[in-house]
Amino acid sequence: MLRLKDYVLFLCFFLALSVSVIIGSINFVHATDLDSHNPNLPKLNTLYGQPPIVIGHRGGGTGYRPEHTVGDFGHELIGSHNLGIEFGADYIEPDLVVTKDGVLIVRHEPLLATVKTDNNGNIVYNAHGKPTVQEATTNVADVSEFAKRLTTKVLDGNRVTGWFAEDFTLAEIKKLRAIERLPKIRPQNTQYNGVFQIPTFDEVINLAKRSEAKTGRKIGIYPETKHPTYFAEAGKYLDGTPIHVNTSQLLINQLVANGYTNRDRIFIQSFEVSNLKELKNKIMPAAGVNIPLIQLIDSSGAPYDFIYHKVPQTYADLITPKGLTQVKTYATGIGPDKRLIVPASARLNKQGQPIDINGDGQISDADKFLGKPTSLVSDAHNAGLLLHPYTFRSDSYFLSPDYHGQPLREYEQFIKLGIDGYFTDFANFGYVAKQEAIHRPVNLKELEYGNFQKSTNPQ
């Protein structure tokens, strides 16, 4: 294991680094190239004793660039998916939604931007007379050509006002540019607003193929079908006509068309159940492919297809021993919220209100202390299921005070509990944690002098 001093040096290096100038490719010896059955590797508490996989959440360079961006224009102009690969992610994760002309594009939600509304559902306008943007991953609110596409829809039972991907053709989507979704938490990323187009799923597949050929190491993709019931049954286009698009079928069609169906290079995930079962029992057999499926598990509530079809089960039911046995009939593993493995809660003041420890005016993970780990890891493993929890982030906003500002401590805790992989916005930290777990520490001097160029942080 690295000494504490080495951890501190590593963290200081990346903080001082700005990660805004990245050159060349990373020439680490990657754990993904190692045989998981190699007797020289340490035995871990994972399902098969294998090293955990590093999943680049929305690319894996998301802590340093706007999420779900693809492209390398030289120097610091490199997308989050490209950067995640450079950092050592084993898989990059594209979230998939569909355009008006039936093309899968990579966005976290069908919403390209949401705007604020009052209690009566009326749009709240800013001092310049424009709708007040609440959250956005694109600059659509600033493109006057699309002003009339602003609408209110019901997404998974919730009324939301914004611009929706399914109301745009791919050609129109390509006129937009990606922007930072969390500007208050990651203000340094806003300097890359407007640089990158919105990628298609094909572009992410091609990136993985090119990167694998270039680096000689296995690089997989881990797509998520977003809101499948909305697209197939409940959702409507801007003109009110039903969408009726099976995004799971589109996903398999594109994987087959691209010759990207090797089960060692892909997982498919969903927060819903029925589309995973359809993939397992109908869509994949018809296509002659067999790709491992992952049932995502939220920390509360129920899968929306259960709600829509009035199935009286929740996510909590899915992770009971009986529920996990049922999940095993169609899925290879689960992707739970990490708080279902290690709970965390804020301390309360005398008035019974959560204490804002860091004084930022809101209660976040930075104000929540860790509880005793649950039995979910052992329960899932007993059912023969992999566990890939989400999401590991190095921002102080998302880090429990129990980790004392050291993100690697969180990875180490979960790896010791036996997780089989993890979604991370910071694949560099995820990679180092994995290397530590298999007793192959990263050469910090190589990191400092071989692959990165230091620069002054614009912050």
Short mmCIF file of C-alpha atoms in Angstrom, two decimals:
data_model
loop_
_atom_site.label_atom_id
_atom_site.label_comp_id
_atom_site.label_asym_id
_atom_site.label_seq_id
_atom_site.Cartn_x
_atom_site.Cartn_y
_atom_site.Cartn_z
CA MET A 1 0.00 0.00 0.00
CA LEU A 2 1.11 3.57 -0.57
CA ARG A 3 2.17 5.39 2.53
CA LEU A 4 -0.01 8.28 3.72
CA LYS A 5 2.68 10.67 2.53
CA ASP A 6 2.41 9.25 -0.98
CA TYR A 7 -1.38 9.65 -0.89
CA VAL A 8 -1.02 13.28 0.09
CA LEU A 9 1.58 13.87 -2.63
CA PHE A 10 -0.71 12.30 -5.19
CA LEU A 11 -3.72 14.37 -4.18
CA CYS A 12 -1.71 17.58 -4.04
CA PHE A 13 -0.31 16.80 -7.47
CA PHE A 14 -3.73 16.48 -9.05
CA LEU A 15 -5.09 19.55 -7.28
CA ALA A 16 -2.11 21.65 -8.35
CA LEU A 17 -2.31 20.16 -11.80
CA SER A 18 -5.59 21.75 -12.99
CA VAL A 19 -5.82 18.88 -15.43
CA SER A 20 -6.37 21.56 -18.04
CA VAL A 21 -3.36 20.61 -20.14
CA ILE A 22 -3.14 16.93 -20.99
CA ILE A 23 -0.73 15.62 -23.61
CA GLY A 24 0.02 12.27 -25.06
CA SER A 25 -1.51 9.05 -23.83
CA ILE A 26 -1.16 7.37 -20.47
CA ASN A 27 1.28 4.50 -20.56
CA PHE A 28 0.42 2.85 -17.28
CA VAL A 29 0.44 -0.93 -16.90
CA HIS A 30 -3.32 -1.31 -16.60
CA ALA A 31 -4.95 -3.86 -14.39
CA THR A 32 -7.47 -4.54 -17.15
CA ASP A 33 -4.71 -6.24 -19.11
CA LEU A 34 -3.98 -8.61 -16.25
CA ASP A 35 -5.49 -12.08 -16.06
CA SER A 36 -7.95 -12.03 -13.15
CA HIS A 37 -6.94 -15.62 -12.45
CA ASN A 38 -3.25 -14.77 -12.17
CA PRO A 39 -2.07 -16.44 -8.94
CA ASN A 40 0.28 -13.51 -8.32
CA LEU A 41 -2.66 -11.13 -7.85
CA PRO A 42 -3.99 -10.70 -4.31
CA LYS A 43 -7.30 -12.36 -3.49
CA LEU A 44 -10.01 -9.72 -3.09
CA ASN A 45 -13.49 -9.92 -1.58
CA THR A 46 -15.11 -9.47 -5.00
CA LEU A 47 -17.52 -12.06 -6.38
CA TYR A 48 -14.79 -14.08 -8.09
CA GLY A 49 -11.75 -12.60 -6.35
CA GLN A 50 -11.12 -10.47 -9.45
CA PRO A 51 -9.87 -6.85 -9.45
CA PRO A 52 -12.69 -4.27 -9.41
CA ILE A 53 -13.44 -2.45 -12.65
CA VAL A 54 -13.21 1.33 -13.01
CA ILE A 55 -16.30 2.70 -14.77
CA GLY A 56 -15.90 6.22 -16.12
CA HIS A 57 -19.19 7.82 -15.05
CA ARG A 58 -20.46 9.92 -17.95
CA GLY A 59 -16.97 9.53 -19.32
CA GLY A 60 -14.81 9.43 -16.20
CA GLY A 61 -13.14 12.78 -16.78
CA THR A 62 -16.37 14.41 -15.61
CA GLY A 63 -14.67 16.00 -12.62
CA TYR A 64 -12.57 18.06 -15.04
CA ARG A 65 -14.70 18.54 -18.16
CA PRO A 66 -18.43 18.89 -18.95
CA GLU A 67 -20.02 15.44 -18.76
CA HIS A 68 -20.66 13.22 -21.77
CA THR A 69 -18.24 14.99 -24.09
CA VAL A 70 -16.15 13.37 -26.82
CA GLY A 71 -13.28 14.92 -28.72
CA ASP A 72 -9.57 15.66 -28.59
CA PHE A 73 -8.61 18.97 -30.15
CA GLY A 74 -5.14 19.04 -28.63
CA HIS A 75 -3.74 20.28 -25.33
CA GLU A 76 -6.47 20.79 -22.75
CA LEU A 77 -9.39 20.52 -25.20
CA ILE A 78 -10.21 16.90 -24.50
CA GLY A 79 -13.65 15.48 -23.73
CA SER A 80 -14.72 13.72 -20.54
CA HIS A 81 -14.91 10.32 -22.26
CA ASN A 82 -11.47 10.74 -23.83
CA LEU A 83 -10.05 11.93 -20.53
CA GLY A 84 -11.58 9.01 -18.63
CA ILE A 85 -9.79 6.61 -20.98
CA GLU A 86 -6.53 8.53 -20.55
CA PHE A 87 -6.96 8.26 -16.79
CA GLY A 88 -7.33 4.48 -16.90
CA ALA A 89 -11.07 3.73 -16.91
CA ASP A 90 -11.86 0.15 -17.86
CA TYR A 91 -15.28 1.19 -19.15
CA ILE A 92 -16.77 4.51 -20.24
CA GLU A 93 -20.44 5.09 -19.50
CA PRO A 94 -22.74 6.76 -22.07
CA ASP A 95 -26.32 7.54 -21.01
CA LEU A 96 -28.62 7.14 -24.02
CA VAL A 97 -31.67 9.12 -25.13
CA VAL A 98 -33.19 9.38 -28.61
CA THR A 99 -33.64 12.18 -31.14
CA LYS A 100 -36.74 12.95 -33.20
CA ASP A 101 -35.27 11.02 -36.13
CA GLY A 102 -34.46 7.96 -34.04
CA VAL A 103 -30.75 8.39 -33.32
CA LEU A 104 -29.31 7.50 -29.92
CA ILE A 105 -27.36 10.41 -28.48
CA VAL A 106 -25.40 10.67 -25.25
CA ARG A 107 -27.09 12.80 -22.59
CA HIS A 108 -27.85 12.10 -18.94
CA GLU A 109 -31.53 12.93 -19.51
CA PRO A 110 -33.81 13.59 -22.47
CA LEU A 111 -33.87 17.11 -21.06
CA LEU A 112 -31.24 19.33 -22.69
CA ALA A 113 -32.01 22.06 -20.16
CA THR A 114 -34.68 22.66 -17.54
CA VAL A 115 -36.13 26.00 -16.50
CA LYS A 116 -37.52 27.19 -13.21
CA THR A 117 -41.29 27.35 -12.69
CA ASP A 118 -43.40 28.74 -9.86
CA ASN A 119 -45.89 26.80 -7.73
CA ASN A 120 -48.51 27.17 -10.45
CA GLY A 121 -46.23 25.77 -13.16
CA ASN A 122 -45.56 29.14 -14.78
CA ILE A 123 -42.08 29.80 -16.16
CA VAL A 124 -39.94 32.11 -14.04
CA TYR A 125 -38.13 34.72 -16.16
CA ASN A 126 -34.87 36.45 -15.27
CA ALA A 127 -34.06 40.16 -15.38
CA HIS A 128 -33.34 39.91 -19.12
CA GLY A 129 -36.73 38.43 -19.87
CA LYS A 130 -35.41 34.94 -20.54
CA PRO A 131 -36.49 31.72 -18.83
CA THR A 132 -34.42 31.04 -15.72
CA VAL A 133 -32.34 27.95 -16.42
CA GLN A 134 -32.38 25.52 -13.51
CA GLU A 135 -30.03 22.85 -14.87
CA ALA A 136 -28.50 22.33 -18.27
CA THR A 137 -26.01 20.12 -20.10
CA THR A 138 -26.31 22.08 -23.36
CA ASN A 139 -26.53 25.72 -24.44
CA VAL A 140 -30.00 25.22 -25.97
CA ALA A 141 -31.49 28.03 -23.85
CA ASP A 142 -29.16 30.49 -25.61
CA VAL A 143 -30.03 29.40 -29.15
CA SER A 144 -32.87 31.64 -30.32
CA GLU A 145 -33.69 29.28 -33.18
CA PHE A 146 -34.99 26.77 -30.63
CA ALA A 147 -36.79 29.12 -28.24
CA LYS A 148 -40.20 27.77 -29.25
CA ARG A 149 -39.17 24.19 -28.42
CA LEU A 150 -39.46 25.02 -24.72
CA THR A 151 -42.33 22.95 -23.33
CA THR A 152 -43.71 21.16 -20.30
CA LYS A 153 -43.98 17.37 -20.24
CA VAL A 154 -44.54 14.61 -17.73
CA LEU A 155 -41.33 12.60 -17.28
CA ASP A 156 -41.64 9.55 -15.06
CA GLY A 157 -44.68 11.07 -13.36
CA ASN A 158 -43.13 14.51 -12.80
CA ARG A 159 -44.02 17.71 -14.63
CA VAL A 160 -40.84 19.23 -16.05
CA THR A 161 -40.37 22.32 -18.19
CA GLY A 162 -37.46 22.47 -20.61
CA TRP A 163 -36.13 21.41 -23.98
CA PHE A 164 -36.34 17.69 -24.80
CA ALA A 165 -34.00 15.72 -27.07
CA GLU A 166 -36.83 13.87 -28.81
CA ASP A 167 -38.08 17.19 -30.23
CA PHE A 168 -34.80 17.75 -32.12
CA THR A 169 -33.35 16.01 -35.15
CA LEU A 170 -29.73 14.91 -34.98
CA ALA A 171 -28.77 17.75 -37.32
CA GLU A 172 -30.34 20.21 -34.87
CA ILE A 173 -28.70 18.52 -31.88
CA LYS A 174 -25.34 18.98 -33.58
CA LYS A 175 -25.90 22.75 -33.57
CA LEU A 176 -25.80 22.68 -29.77
CA ARG A 177 -22.77 22.54 -27.51
CA ALA A 178 -22.19 20.87 -24.14
CA ILE A 179 -21.89 22.92 -20.95
CA GLU A 180 -21.03 22.09 -17.34
CA ARG A 181 -24.03 20.71 -15.43
CA LEU A 182 -22.69 21.64 -11.96
CA PRO A 183 -21.16 25.11 -12.41
CA LYS A 184 -21.32 25.99 -8.70
CA ILE A 185 -19.52 22.82 -7.66
CA ARG A 186 -17.15 22.62 -10.64
CA PRO A 187 -16.69 26.24 -11.79
CA GLN A 188 -13.34 25.41 -13.39
CA ASN A 189 -15.15 23.24 -15.94
CA THR A 190 -17.18 26.15 -17.31
CA GLN A 191 -14.14 27.33 -19.27
CA TYR A 192 -14.88 24.42 -21.63
CA ASN A 193 -18.52 25.41 -22.20
CA GLY A 194 -19.27 25.55 -25.92
CA VAL A 195 -16.26 23.49 -27.04
CA PHE A 196 -17.83 20.07 -27.55
CA GLN A 197 -20.77 18.87 -29.63
CA ILE A 198 -23.36 16.45 -28.28
CA PRO A 199 -22.03 12.98 -29.18
CA THR A 200 -23.96 10.11 -30.72
CA PHE A 201 -23.73 6.58 -29.36
CA ASP A 202 -21.84 5.62 -32.52
CA GLU A 203 -19.19 8.21 -31.70
CA VAL A 204 -18.64 6.71 -28.24
CA ILE A 205 -18.34 3.21 -29.70
CA ASN A 206 -15.82 4.48 -32.24
CA LEU A 207 -13.86 6.24 -29.49
CA ALA A 208 -13.62 2.99 -27.52
CA LYS A 209 -12.47 1.08 -30.61
CA ARG A 210 -9.85 3.68 -31.56
CA SER A 211 -8.56 3.97 -28.02
CA GLU A 212 -8.26 0.21 -27.65
CA ALA A 213 -6.31 -0.01 -30.90
CA LYS A 214 -4.08 2.87 -29.85
CA THR A 215 -3.34 1.77 -26.30
CA GLY A 216 -3.43 -2.00 -26.74
CA ARG A 217 -5.58 -2.43 -23.65
CA LYS A 218 -9.20 -3.49 -23.38
CA ILE A 219 -11.62 -0.57 -23.16
CA GLY A 220 -15.31 -1.27 -22.73
CA ILE A 221 -18.54 0.70 -22.79
CA TYR A 222 -21.32 0.61 -20.20
CA PRO A 223 -24.43 2.22 -21.74
CA GLU A 224 -27.57 3.08 -19.80
CA THR A 225 -31.00 3.12 -21.39
CA LYS A 226 -32.58 6.23 -19.89
CA HIS A 227 -36.32 6.30 -19.16
CA PRO A 228 -37.29 3.36 -21.40
CA THR A 229 -40.97 3.44 -20.36
CA TYR A 230 -41.14 7.16 -21.15
CA PHE A 231 -39.80 6.64 -24.68
CA ALA A 232 -41.76 3.45 -25.39
CA GLU A 233 -45.13 4.11 -23.75
CA ALA A 234 -45.65 7.27 -21.71
CA GLY A 235 -43.80 10.07 -23.49
CA LYS A 236 -44.98 12.44 -26.20
CA TYR A 237 -43.35 14.63 -28.81
CA LEU A 238 -43.76 18.40 -28.81
CA ASP A 239 -46.90 18.12 -30.96
CA GLY A 240 -48.50 15.66 -28.51
CA THR A 241 -48.12 12.48 -30.55
CA PRO A 242 -46.72 9.43 -28.72
CA ILE A 243 -43.00 8.74 -29.04
CA HIS A 244 -43.28 4.92 -29.09
CA VAL A 245 -39.56 4.18 -29.53
CA ASN A 246 -37.94 1.09 -28.02
CA THR A 247 -34.52 2.43 -27.06
CA SER A 248 -33.35 -1.02 -25.92
CA GLN A 249 -33.96 -2.35 -29.43
CA LEU A 250 -32.14 0.64 -30.93
CA LEU A 251 -29.22 -0.01 -28.59
CA ILE A 252 -28.82 -3.63 -29.67
CA ASN A 253 -29.28 -2.69 -33.33
CA GLN A 254 -26.40 -0.23 -33.10
CA LEU A 255 -24.14 -2.58 -31.19
CA VAL A 256 -24.69 -5.28 -33.82
CA ALA A 257 -24.20 -2.81 -36.68
CA ASN A 258 -20.91 -1.71 -35.13
CA GLY A 259 -19.74 -5.25 -34.43
CA TYR A 260 -19.50 -4.34 -30.75
CA THR A 261 -21.16 -7.25 -28.97
CA ASN A 262 -18.29 -8.93 -27.12
CA ARG A 263 -19.68 -9.56 -23.63
CA ASP A 264 -16.21 -8.92 -22.18
CA ARG A 265 -16.39 -5.32 -23.41
CA ILE A 266 -19.89 -4.21 -22.52
CA PHE A 267 -22.54 -4.06 -19.81
CA ILE A 268 -26.06 -2.68 -20.34
CA GLN A 269 -27.76 -1.00 -17.37
CA SER A 270 -31.17 0.38 -16.49
CA PHE A 271 -33.08 1.67 -13.47
CA GLU A 272 -36.14 -0.08 -14.87
CA VAL A 273 -36.81 -3.82 -14.91
CA SER A 274 -39.09 -4.67 -17.83
CA ASN A 275 -36.68 -3.45 -20.50
CA LEU A 276 -33.86 -5.53 -19.00
CA LYS A 277 -36.11 -8.58 -19.06
CA GLU A 278 -37.08 -7.81 -22.65
CA LEU A 279 -33.39 -7.52 -23.55
CA LYS A 280 -32.64 -10.84 -21.85
CA ASN A 281 -35.59 -12.85 -23.13
CA LYS A 282 -36.43 -11.34 -26.51
CA ILE A 283 -34.24 -8.62 -28.03
CA MET A 284 -30.78 -10.13 -27.48
CA PRO A 285 -31.75 -13.73 -28.40
CA ALA A 286 -33.32 -12.43 -31.63
CA ALA A 287 -30.08 -10.60 -32.43
CA GLY A 288 -27.91 -13.56 -31.49
CA VAL A 289 -26.05 -11.70 -28.74
CA ASN A 290 -25.70 -12.23 -25.00
CA ILE A 291 -24.56 -9.09 -23.17
CA PRO A 292 -24.47 -8.89 -19.35
CA LEU A 293 -27.19 -6.73 -17.83
CA ILE A 294 -27.03 -4.61 -14.68
CA GLN A 295 -30.07 -3.67 -12.59
CA LEU A 296 -29.54 -0.17 -11.24
CA ILE A 297 -30.93 0.41 -7.75
CA ASP A 298 -31.94 3.83 -6.49
CA SER A 299 -31.74 4.69 -2.80
CA SER A 300 -35.53 5.10 -2.57
CA GLY A 301 -38.72 4.75 -4.57
CA ALA A 302 -39.47 2.19 -7.25
CA PRO A 303 -38.57 1.52 -10.90
CA TYR A 304 -40.80 3.73 -13.03
CA ASP A 305 -42.07 0.80 -15.10
CA PHE A 306 -43.33 -0.70 -11.83
CA ILE A 307 -45.10 2.56 -11.01
CA TYR A 308 -46.50 2.93 -14.53
CA HIS A 309 -47.83 -0.63 -14.63
CA LYS A 310 -48.86 -0.60 -10.96
CA VAL A 311 -46.47 -3.35 -9.86
CA PRO A 312 -46.39 -3.21 -6.03
CA GLN A 313 -42.62 -3.49 -5.60
CA THR A 314 -39.89 -1.00 -4.75
CA TYR A 315 -36.12 -0.85 -5.06
CA ALA A 316 -35.96 -1.92 -1.42
CA ASP A 317 -37.83 -5.10 -2.39
CA LEU A 318 -35.32 -5.81 -5.17
CA ILE A 319 -32.37 -5.91 -2.76
CA THR A 320 -33.83 -8.30 -0.22
CA PRO A 321 -32.33 -11.82 -0.49
CA LYS A 322 -35.53 -12.94 -2.26
CA GLY A 323 -35.49 -9.92 -4.57
CA LEU A 324 -31.84 -10.45 -5.47
CA THR A 325 -32.60 -14.05 -6.40
CA GLN A 326 -35.26 -12.72 -8.79
CA VAL A 327 -32.84 -10.16 -10.25
CA LYS A 328 -30.35 -12.94 -10.92
CA THR A 329 -32.83 -14.54 -13.36
CA TYR A 330 -32.26 -11.71 -15.85
CA ALA A 331 -29.23 -9.70 -14.72
CA THR A 332 -25.54 -10.31 -14.07
CA GLY A 333 -25.30 -7.72 -11.35
CA ILE A 334 -26.70 -4.66 -9.63
CA GLY A 335 -25.61 -1.04 -9.64
CA PRO A 336 -26.77 0.33 -6.27
CA ASP A 337 -26.51 3.82 -4.86
CA LYS A 338 -23.41 3.56 -2.68
CA ARG A 339 -25.44 4.72 0.33
CA LEU A 340 -27.24 1.38 0.21
CA ILE A 341 -23.88 -0.17 1.07
CA VAL A 342 -22.47 2.44 3.44
CA PRO A 343 -25.22 4.70 4.81
CA ALA A 344 -24.52 8.31 5.76
CA SER A 345 -26.56 10.86 7.67
CA ALA A 346 -26.23 14.37 9.03
CA ARG A 347 -26.13 15.08 12.73
CA LEU A 348 -29.05 17.05 14.14
CA ASN A 349 -29.06 20.19 16.26
CA LYS A 350 -31.28 20.72 19.30
CA GLN A 351 -34.13 21.73 17.01
CA GLY A 352 -33.86 18.45 15.14
CA GLN A 353 -32.46 20.10 12.01
CA PRO A 354 -29.43 18.77 10.06
CA ILE A 355 -26.20 20.56 10.95
CA ASP A 356 -24.49 22.36 8.06
CA ILE A 357 -20.91 21.48 9.02
CA ASN A 358 -19.10 23.32 6.24
CA GLY A 359 -21.39 26.36 6.38
CA ASP A 360 -22.23 26.42 2.68
CA GLY A 361 -25.95 26.84 3.33
CA GLN A 362 -27.00 23.37 2.19
CA ILE A 363 -26.84 19.79 3.39
CA SER A 364 -24.68 17.59 1.18
CA ASP A 365 -22.46 14.53 1.58
CA ALA A 366 -19.91 16.90 3.10
CA ASP A 367 -22.23 17.20 6.12
CA LYS A 368 -23.06 13.50 6.50
CA PHE A 369 -21.24 10.98 8.66
CA LEU A 370 -20.89 7.33 7.75
CA GLY A 371 -22.91 4.56 9.35
CA LYS A 372 -22.31 0.83 9.66
CA PRO A 373 -22.11 -0.97 6.30
CA THR A 374 -25.16 -3.01 5.35
CA SER A 375 -25.18 -6.64 4.23
CA LEU A 376 -25.91 -5.74 0.59
CA VAL A 377 -22.48 -6.80 -0.72
CA SER A 378 -22.64 -10.24 0.85
CA ASP A 379 -26.33 -10.63 0.00
CA ALA A 380 -25.71 -9.84 -3.67
CA HIS A 381 -22.66 -12.09 -3.84
CA ASN A 382 -24.62 -14.90 -2.21
CA ALA A 383 -27.12 -14.52 -5.06
CA GLY A 384 -24.27 -14.66 -7.58
CA LEU A 385 -24.57 -10.99 -8.55
CA LEU A 386 -21.83 -8.43 -9.22
CA LEU A 387 -22.00 -5.03 -7.49
CA HIS A 388 -21.05 -1.80 -9.26
CA PRO A 389 -22.15 1.06 -6.96
CA TYR A 390 -22.42 4.72 -7.98
CA THR A 391 -21.07 7.43 -7.82
CA PHE A 392 -17.58 8.15 -6.46
CA ARG A 393 -16.56 11.79 -6.65
CA SER A 394 -13.55 13.68 -5.33
CA ASP A 395 -15.28 17.06 -4.96
CA SER A 396 -15.51 18.10 -1.30
CA TYR A 397 -19.26 18.62 -1.81
CA PHE A 398 -19.70 14.87 -2.36
CA LEU A 399 -17.22 13.57 0.21
CA SER A 400 -18.16 12.57 3.78
CA PRO A 401 -16.13 14.33 6.50
CA ASP A 402 -15.16 10.85 7.73
CA TYR A 403 -12.77 10.61 4.77
CA HIS A 404 -10.90 13.76 5.95
CA GLY A 405 -10.66 15.21 2.45
CA GLN A 406 -8.98 12.11 1.02
CA PRO A 407 -11.10 10.55 -1.77
CA LEU A 408 -8.94 7.43 -1.97
CA ARG A 409 -10.11 6.45 1.52
CA GLU A 410 -13.64 6.04 0.19
CA TYR A 411 -12.54 3.75 -2.63
CA GLU A 412 -10.42 1.72 -0.21
CA GLN A 413 -13.34 1.24 2.18
CA PHE A 414 -15.68 0.00 -0.54
CA ILE A 415 -13.07 -2.22 -2.19
CA LYS A 416 -12.41 -3.88 1.16
CA LEU A 417 -16.15 -4.51 1.46
CA GLY A 418 -15.92 -6.47 -1.79
CA ILE A 419 -17.52 -4.35 -4.52
CA ASP A 420 -16.76 -5.56 -8.05
CA GLY A 421 -16.41 -2.14 -9.63
CA TYR A 422 -17.44 1.48 -9.21
CA PHE A 423 -18.76 4.42 -11.20
CA THR A 424 -16.53 7.44 -10.81
CA ASP A 425 -16.39 11.02 -12.10
CA PHE A 426 -12.66 10.96 -11.39
CA ALA A 427 -11.22 7.92 -13.18
CA ASN A 428 -7.70 9.00 -12.18
CA PHE A 429 -8.54 8.41 -8.52
CA GLY A 430 -10.48 5.27 -9.38
CA TYR A 431 -7.52 3.89 -11.29
CA VAL A 432 -5.07 4.54 -8.46
CA ALA A 433 -7.43 2.92 -5.95
CA LYS A 434 -7.63 -0.19 -8.12
CA GLN A 435 -3.87 -0.36 -8.55
CA GLU A 436 -3.48 -0.12 -4.80
CA ALA A 437 -5.99 -2.93 -4.31
CA ILE A 438 -4.00 -5.30 -6.52
CA HIS A 439 -0.68 -4.18 -5.00
CA ARG A 440 0.51 -2.41 -8.13
CA PRO A 441 0.98 1.19 -6.94
CA VAL A 442 1.20 3.93 -9.54
CA ASN A 443 4.62 5.47 -10.11
CA LEU A 444 3.98 9.05 -9.05
CA LYS A 445 7.11 10.34 -10.77
CA GLU A 446 5.88 8.85 -14.03
CA LEU A 447 2.58 10.61 -13.53
CA GLU A 448 4.31 13.88 -12.84
CA TYR A 449 6.98 13.88 -15.53
CA GLY A 450 5.88 11.40 -18.17
CA ASN A 451 2.31 12.14 -19.12
CA PHE A 452 1.08 15.45 -17.79
CA GLN A 453 2.25 19.01 -18.16
CA LYS A 454 1.82 21.16 -15.11
CA SER A 455 0.13 24.50 -15.56
CA THR A 456 -1.31 27.20 -13.39
CA ASN A 457 -4.83 26.42 -12.29
CA PRO A 458 -7.16 29.08 -13.74
CA GLN A 459 -9.04 28.97 -10.44
#
